[in-house]
mmCIF file of C-alpha atoms in Angstrom:
data_model
loop_
_atom_site.group_PDB
_atom_site.id
_atom_site.type_symbol
_atom_site.label_atom_id
_atom_site.label_comp_id
_atom_site.label_asym_id
_atom_site.label_seq_id
_atom_site.Cartn_x
_atom_site.Cartn_y
_atom_site.Cartn_z
ATOM 1 C CA UNK A 197 171.506 115.355 86.105
ATOM 2 C CA UNK A 198 169.965 116.595 89.506
ATOM 3 C CA UNK A 199 167.281 118.365 87.748
ATOM 4 C CA UNK A 200 166.384 115.248 85.682
ATOM 5 C CA UNK A 201 166.326 113.017 88.774
ATOM 6 C CA UNK A 202 164.076 115.818 90.536
ATOM 7 C CA UNK A 203 161.556 115.670 87.549
ATOM 8 C CA UNK A 204 161.571 111.803 87.287
ATOM 9 C CA UNK A 205 161.006 111.600 91.047
ATOM 10 C CA UNK A 206 158.178 114.059 90.913
ATOM 11 C CA UNK A 207 156.491 112.229 88.092
ATOM 12 C CA UNK A 208 156.447 109.000 90.051
ATOM 13 C CA UNK A 209 155.141 110.677 93.200
ATOM 14 C CA UNK A 210 152.362 112.175 91.451
ATOM 15 C CA UNK A 211 151.286 108.985 89.780
ATOM 16 C CA UNK A 212 151.558 107.032 92.976
ATOM 17 C CA UNK A 213 149.481 109.669 94.585
ATOM 18 C CA UNK A 214 146.888 109.539 91.892
ATOM 19 C CA UNK A 215 146.690 105.898 92.289
ATOM 20 C CA UNK A 216 146.275 106.115 95.924
ATOM 21 C CA UNK A 217 143.294 108.494 95.358
ATOM 22 C CA UNK A 218 141.596 106.057 93.023
ATOM 23 C CA UNK A 219 141.951 103.218 95.468
ATOM 24 C CA UNK A 220 140.462 105.453 98.286
ATOM 25 C CA UNK A 221 137.644 106.388 95.950
ATOM 26 C CA UNK A 222 136.885 102.750 95.049
ATOM 27 C CA UNK A 223 137.026 101.666 98.555
ATOM 28 C CA UNK A 224 134.619 104.430 99.639
ATOM 29 C CA UNK A 225 131.889 103.450 97.038
ATOM 30 C CA UNK A 226 132.299 99.726 97.850
ATOM 31 C CA UNK A 227 131.831 100.371 101.441
ATOM 32 C CA UNK A 228 128.488 102.237 101.103
ATOM 33 C CA UNK A 229 125.820 100.689 103.059
ATOM 34 C CA UNK A 230 122.785 99.023 101.414
ATOM 35 C CA UNK A 231 119.923 101.612 101.222
ATOM 36 C CA UNK A 232 116.564 100.397 102.432
ATOM 37 C CA UNK A 233 114.235 102.300 100.336
ATOM 38 C CA UNK A 234 110.626 103.164 100.481
ATOM 39 C CA UNK A 235 108.369 104.164 97.551
ATOM 40 C CA UNK A 236 105.504 106.193 98.909
ATOM 41 C CA UNK A 237 102.201 106.560 97.064
ATOM 42 C CA UNK A 238 100.268 108.656 99.508
ATOM 43 C CA UNK A 239 97.149 109.303 97.376
ATOM 44 C CA UNK A 240 96.732 105.957 95.691
ATOM 45 C CA UNK A 241 93.369 104.838 96.913
ATOM 46 C CA UNK A 242 91.045 101.971 96.947
ATOM 47 C CA UNK A 243 87.298 102.784 96.951
ATOM 48 C CA UNK A 244 84.800 100.419 98.286
ATOM 49 C CA UNK A 245 81.457 100.546 96.523
ATOM 50 C CA UNK A 246 82.030 104.075 95.052
ATOM 51 C CA UNK A 247 82.396 105.210 91.348
ATOM 52 C CA UNK A 248 84.537 108.440 91.579
ATOM 53 C CA UNK A 249 87.881 108.599 89.998
ATOM 54 C CA UNK A 250 90.766 109.026 92.286
ATOM 55 C CA UNK A 251 94.047 110.347 91.225
ATOM 56 C CA UNK A 252 97.520 109.036 92.428
ATOM 57 C CA UNK A 253 100.761 110.858 92.811
ATOM 58 C CA UNK A 254 103.932 108.955 93.373
ATOM 59 C CA UNK A 255 106.701 110.410 95.337
ATOM 60 C CA UNK A 256 110.130 108.989 94.763
ATOM 61 C CA UNK A 257 112.751 109.565 97.527
ATOM 62 C CA UNK A 258 116.133 109.846 95.953
ATOM 63 C CA UNK A 259 119.371 109.564 97.796
ATOM 64 C CA UNK A 260 122.532 111.020 96.377
ATOM 65 C CA UNK A 261 126.080 111.416 97.218
ATOM 66 C CA UNK A 262 128.394 114.245 96.143
ATOM 67 C CA UNK A 263 131.601 114.273 97.973
ATOM 68 C CA UNK A 264 134.523 116.750 97.622
ATOM 69 C CA UNK A 265 137.918 116.047 99.064
ATOM 70 C CA UNK A 266 140.784 118.597 99.418
ATOM 71 C CA UNK A 267 144.266 117.169 98.677
ATOM 72 C CA UNK A 268 146.739 118.072 101.313
ATOM 73 C CA UNK A 269 149.704 120.275 100.358
ATOM 74 C CA UNK A 270 152.278 118.363 98.268
ATOM 75 C CA UNK A 271 155.604 119.282 97.041
ATOM 76 C CA UNK A 272 156.020 119.189 93.213
ATOM 77 C CA UNK A 273 159.489 119.878 92.175
ATOM 78 C CA UNK A 274 160.566 123.223 93.719
ATOM 79 C CA UNK A 275 157.029 124.617 94.168
ATOM 80 C CA UNK A 276 155.654 124.430 97.637
ATOM 81 C CA UNK A 277 152.127 125.047 99.038
ATOM 82 C CA UNK A 278 150.243 124.045 95.873
ATOM 83 C CA UNK A 279 146.744 122.564 96.492
ATOM 84 C CA UNK A 280 143.945 121.164 94.306
ATOM 85 C CA UNK A 281 140.975 119.370 94.692
ATOM 86 C CA UNK A 282 139.386 115.888 93.785
ATOM 87 C CA UNK A 283 135.601 115.717 93.269
ATOM 88 C CA UNK A 284 133.637 112.487 93.505
ATOM 89 C CA UNK A 285 130.165 112.331 92.198
ATOM 90 C CA UNK A 286 127.624 109.649 92.177
ATOM 91 C CA UNK A 287 124.058 108.760 93.188
ATOM 92 C CA UNK A 288 122.201 105.905 94.896
ATOM 93 C CA UNK A 289 119.368 104.800 92.786
ATOM 94 C CA UNK A 290 115.950 104.465 94.373
ATOM 95 C CA UNK A 291 114.012 101.342 93.613
ATOM 96 C CA UNK A 292 111.080 102.036 91.365
ATOM 97 C CA UNK A 293 107.784 100.569 90.464
ATOM 98 C CA UNK A 294 104.894 101.579 88.426
ATOM 99 C CA UNK A 295 101.162 100.792 89.407
ATOM 100 C CA UNK A 296 99.419 98.773 86.710
ATOM 101 C CA UNK A 297 96.415 100.779 85.120
ATOM 102 C CA UNK A 298 93.834 98.508 86.745
ATOM 103 C CA UNK A 299 95.338 99.469 90.275
ATOM 104 C CA UNK A 300 94.908 103.232 89.799
ATOM 105 C CA UNK A 301 91.913 104.401 91.785
ATOM 106 C CA UNK A 302 90.213 101.062 91.504
ATOM 107 C CA UNK A 303 86.703 100.485 92.910
ATOM 108 C CA UNK A 304 85.752 97.270 94.667
ATOM 109 C CA UNK A 305 82.058 96.475 94.598
ATOM 110 C CA UNK A 306 81.011 94.801 97.717
ATOM 111 C CA UNK A 307 77.468 94.553 96.516
ATOM 112 C CA UNK A 308 73.992 94.771 98.177
ATOM 113 C CA UNK A 309 74.127 92.681 101.285
ATOM 114 C CA UNK A 310 70.915 91.860 103.453
ATOM 115 C CA UNK A 311 71.198 93.276 106.994
ATOM 116 C CA UNK A 312 70.034 89.703 108.189
ATOM 117 C CA UNK A 313 73.475 88.414 107.153
ATOM 118 C CA UNK A 314 74.825 90.282 110.149
ATOM 119 C CA UNK A 315 73.210 88.359 113.192
ATOM 120 C CA UNK A 316 75.597 89.525 115.748
ATOM 121 C CA UNK A 317 78.916 91.428 116.185
ATOM 122 C CA UNK A 318 81.723 89.672 114.414
ATOM 123 C CA UNK A 319 79.485 88.477 111.401
ATOM 124 C CA UNK A 320 80.694 89.248 107.903
ATOM 125 C CA UNK A 321 79.674 89.353 104.400
ATOM 126 C CA UNK A 322 81.432 87.163 101.790
ATOM 127 C CA UNK A 323 84.767 88.581 100.853
ATOM 128 C CA UNK A 324 85.281 90.224 97.433
ATOM 129 C CA UNK A 325 88.785 89.687 95.915
ATOM 130 C CA UNK A 326 90.845 92.595 94.371
ATOM 131 C CA UNK A 327 94.398 92.944 93.372
ATOM 132 C CA UNK A 328 97.126 95.663 93.521
ATOM 133 C CA UNK A 329 99.488 95.165 90.491
ATOM 134 C CA UNK A 330 103.004 96.648 90.101
ATOM 135 C CA UNK A 331 104.985 96.782 87.036
ATOM 136 C CA UNK A 332 108.528 97.610 85.953
ATOM 137 C CA UNK A 333 109.902 96.899 89.374
ATOM 138 C CA UNK A 334 113.661 96.624 90.204
ATOM 139 C CA UNK A 335 114.403 93.640 92.222
ATOM 140 C CA UNK A 336 113.474 94.198 95.751
ATOM 141 C CA UNK A 337 111.250 93.209 98.637
ATOM 142 C CA UNK A 338 107.853 94.935 98.866
ATOM 143 C CA UNK A 339 105.039 95.215 100.934
ATOM 144 C CA UNK A 340 101.709 97.313 101.171
ATOM 145 C CA UNK A 341 100.377 99.400 104.079
ATOM 146 C CA UNK A 342 96.705 100.366 104.193
ATOM 147 C CA UNK A 343 95.349 103.460 106.075
ATOM 148 C CA UNK A 344 92.066 105.269 106.197
ATOM 149 C CA UNK A 345 89.223 106.519 108.734
ATOM 150 C CA UNK A 346 88.837 103.610 110.984
ATOM 151 C CA UNK A 347 86.180 102.248 113.439
ATOM 152 C CA UNK A 348 88.993 99.928 114.908
ATOM 153 C CA UNK A 349 92.488 99.327 113.691
ATOM 154 C CA UNK A 350 91.230 96.466 111.505
ATOM 155 C CA UNK A 351 87.905 97.990 110.319
ATOM 156 C CA UNK A 352 87.424 100.967 108.038
ATOM 157 C CA UNK A 353 84.447 103.339 108.939
ATOM 158 C CA UNK A 354 81.571 103.502 106.446
ATOM 159 C CA UNK A 355 80.214 106.578 104.915
ATOM 160 C CA UNK A 356 77.654 107.599 102.197
ATOM 161 C CA UNK A 357 75.850 110.659 100.600
ATOM 162 C CA UNK A 358 72.673 109.646 102.104
ATOM 163 C CA UNK A 359 71.555 107.461 104.885
ATOM 164 C CA UNK A 360 74.559 105.559 106.054
ATOM 165 C CA UNK A 361 74.405 102.126 107.490
ATOM 166 C CA UNK A 362 75.490 101.674 111.188
ATOM 167 C CA UNK A 363 76.955 98.864 113.280
ATOM 168 C CA UNK A 364 79.297 97.690 110.770
ATOM 169 C CA UNK A 365 82.539 98.533 108.825
ATOM 170 C CA UNK A 366 84.827 97.235 106.016
ATOM 171 C CA UNK A 367 87.752 94.853 106.559
ATOM 172 C CA UNK A 368 90.767 94.246 104.068
ATOM 173 C CA UNK A 369 92.034 90.674 104.229
ATOM 174 C CA UNK A 370 95.240 88.911 103.075
ATOM 175 C CA UNK A 371 94.910 85.169 102.759
ATOM 176 C CA UNK A 372 91.805 85.437 104.917
ATOM 177 C CA UNK A 373 93.295 87.319 107.810
ATOM 178 C CA UNK A 374 92.346 90.967 108.421
ATOM 179 C CA UNK A 375 95.009 93.467 107.942
ATOM 180 C CA UNK A 376 95.693 96.635 109.980
ATOM 181 C CA UNK A 377 94.018 99.727 108.127
ATOM 182 C CA UNK A 378 95.387 102.313 110.483
ATOM 183 C CA UNK A 379 98.768 102.344 108.849
ATOM 184 C CA UNK A 380 100.519 100.660 111.633
ATOM 185 C CA UNK A 381 101.416 97.317 109.922
ATOM 186 C CA UNK A 382 102.056 96.156 106.371
ATOM 187 C CA UNK A 383 101.014 93.181 104.365
ATOM 188 C CA UNK A 384 103.372 90.180 103.817
ATOM 189 C CA UNK A 385 106.529 90.924 102.093
ATOM 190 C CA UNK A 386 106.924 89.853 98.605
ATOM 191 C CA UNK A 387 109.776 89.688 96.122
ATOM 192 C CA UNK A 388 109.315 91.827 93.154
ATOM 193 C CA UNK A 389 111.172 92.569 90.021
ATOM 194 C CA UNK A 390 112.706 90.851 87.057
ATOM 195 C CA UNK A 391 110.589 92.690 84.753
ATOM 196 C CA UNK A 392 107.358 90.755 85.207
ATOM 197 C CA UNK A 393 104.051 91.969 86.727
ATOM 198 C CA UNK A 394 103.983 91.524 90.452
ATOM 199 C CA UNK A 395 100.602 91.183 92.153
ATOM 200 C CA UNK A 396 99.542 91.630 95.712
ATOM 201 C CA UNK A 397 96.039 89.807 96.214
ATOM 202 C CA UNK A 398 93.633 90.977 98.847
ATOM 203 C CA UNK A 399 89.835 90.672 99.713
ATOM 204 C CA UNK A 400 87.487 93.082 101.388
ATOM 205 C CA UNK A 401 84.192 92.425 103.203
ATOM 206 C CA UNK A 402 81.565 94.128 105.501
ATOM 207 C CA UNK A 403 82.128 93.227 109.208
ATOM 208 C CA UNK A 404 79.645 93.764 111.848
ATOM 209 C CA UNK A 405 80.717 95.664 114.944
ATOM 210 C CA UNK A 406 77.393 95.520 116.649
ATOM 211 C CA UNK A 407 74.704 93.060 117.316
ATOM 212 C CA UNK A 408 72.346 95.214 115.324
ATOM 213 C CA UNK A 409 73.188 96.529 111.836
ATOM 214 C CA UNK A 410 70.893 99.231 110.115
ATOM 215 C CA UNK A 411 70.579 99.525 106.400
ATOM 216 C CA UNK A 412 72.126 102.392 104.449
ATOM 217 C CA UNK A 413 74.948 103.275 102.315
ATOM 218 C CA UNK A 414 78.301 101.606 103.319
ATOM 219 C CA UNK A 415 81.167 103.105 101.526
ATOM 220 C CA UNK A 416 84.820 103.466 102.423
ATOM 221 C CA UNK A 417 88.185 104.745 101.064
ATOM 222 C CA UNK A 418 91.529 103.418 101.815
ATOM 223 C CA UNK A 419 94.994 104.699 100.950
ATOM 224 C CA UNK A 420 97.754 102.365 100.340
ATOM 225 C CA UNK A 421 101.528 102.764 100.376
ATOM 226 C CA UNK A 422 104.041 100.589 98.665
ATOM 227 C CA UNK A 423 107.180 100.058 100.694
ATOM 228 C CA UNK A 424 110.588 98.646 99.460
ATOM 229 C CA UNK A 425 112.932 96.948 101.756
#
């Protein structure tokens, strides 16, 4: 009878302990903090007034959790000092998006603009619209950051294969407001997801930095990064 009681007691102890571990595991996972994630696309490029193809690589940051907990020594019947392990596995899924085909290495044609348009510093050509479209996004908030070789924090320097225009650069605008193109600030935050196409609408224009602008090629390349929050 004593042996039977010991066995029954041990059985309930084991099951009570097992239930406690499950509760702890559940509590641990429900208390995980929200992960703010970033999807970096370091080589995605916008080319203004150029025709070469640009390749794009996407790097997805993935967070993971692998936790092992050692169970403290516990007495089972007459055996002392027995130990075992409980292993918890899981992962934190990264928000993902895919750039639409039209947004991969796209070329924005700013056209041929007369130098007389730039009568003084601060003059600008008519803006040309372009769109960066994302597809297959998980629900999240996203923004886009531009960076490139700059004349100022809001103006990209121009280049060319021959004679290069001087005294001006290229601006990227959102709702008519110039964006930072040195990577220091992002566009407006937009909610993305729900399986639909998500579009970020921008425009670009030539912008005079000096009172005198000389003729020549005026091209620029900007990288953009999509950030999740």
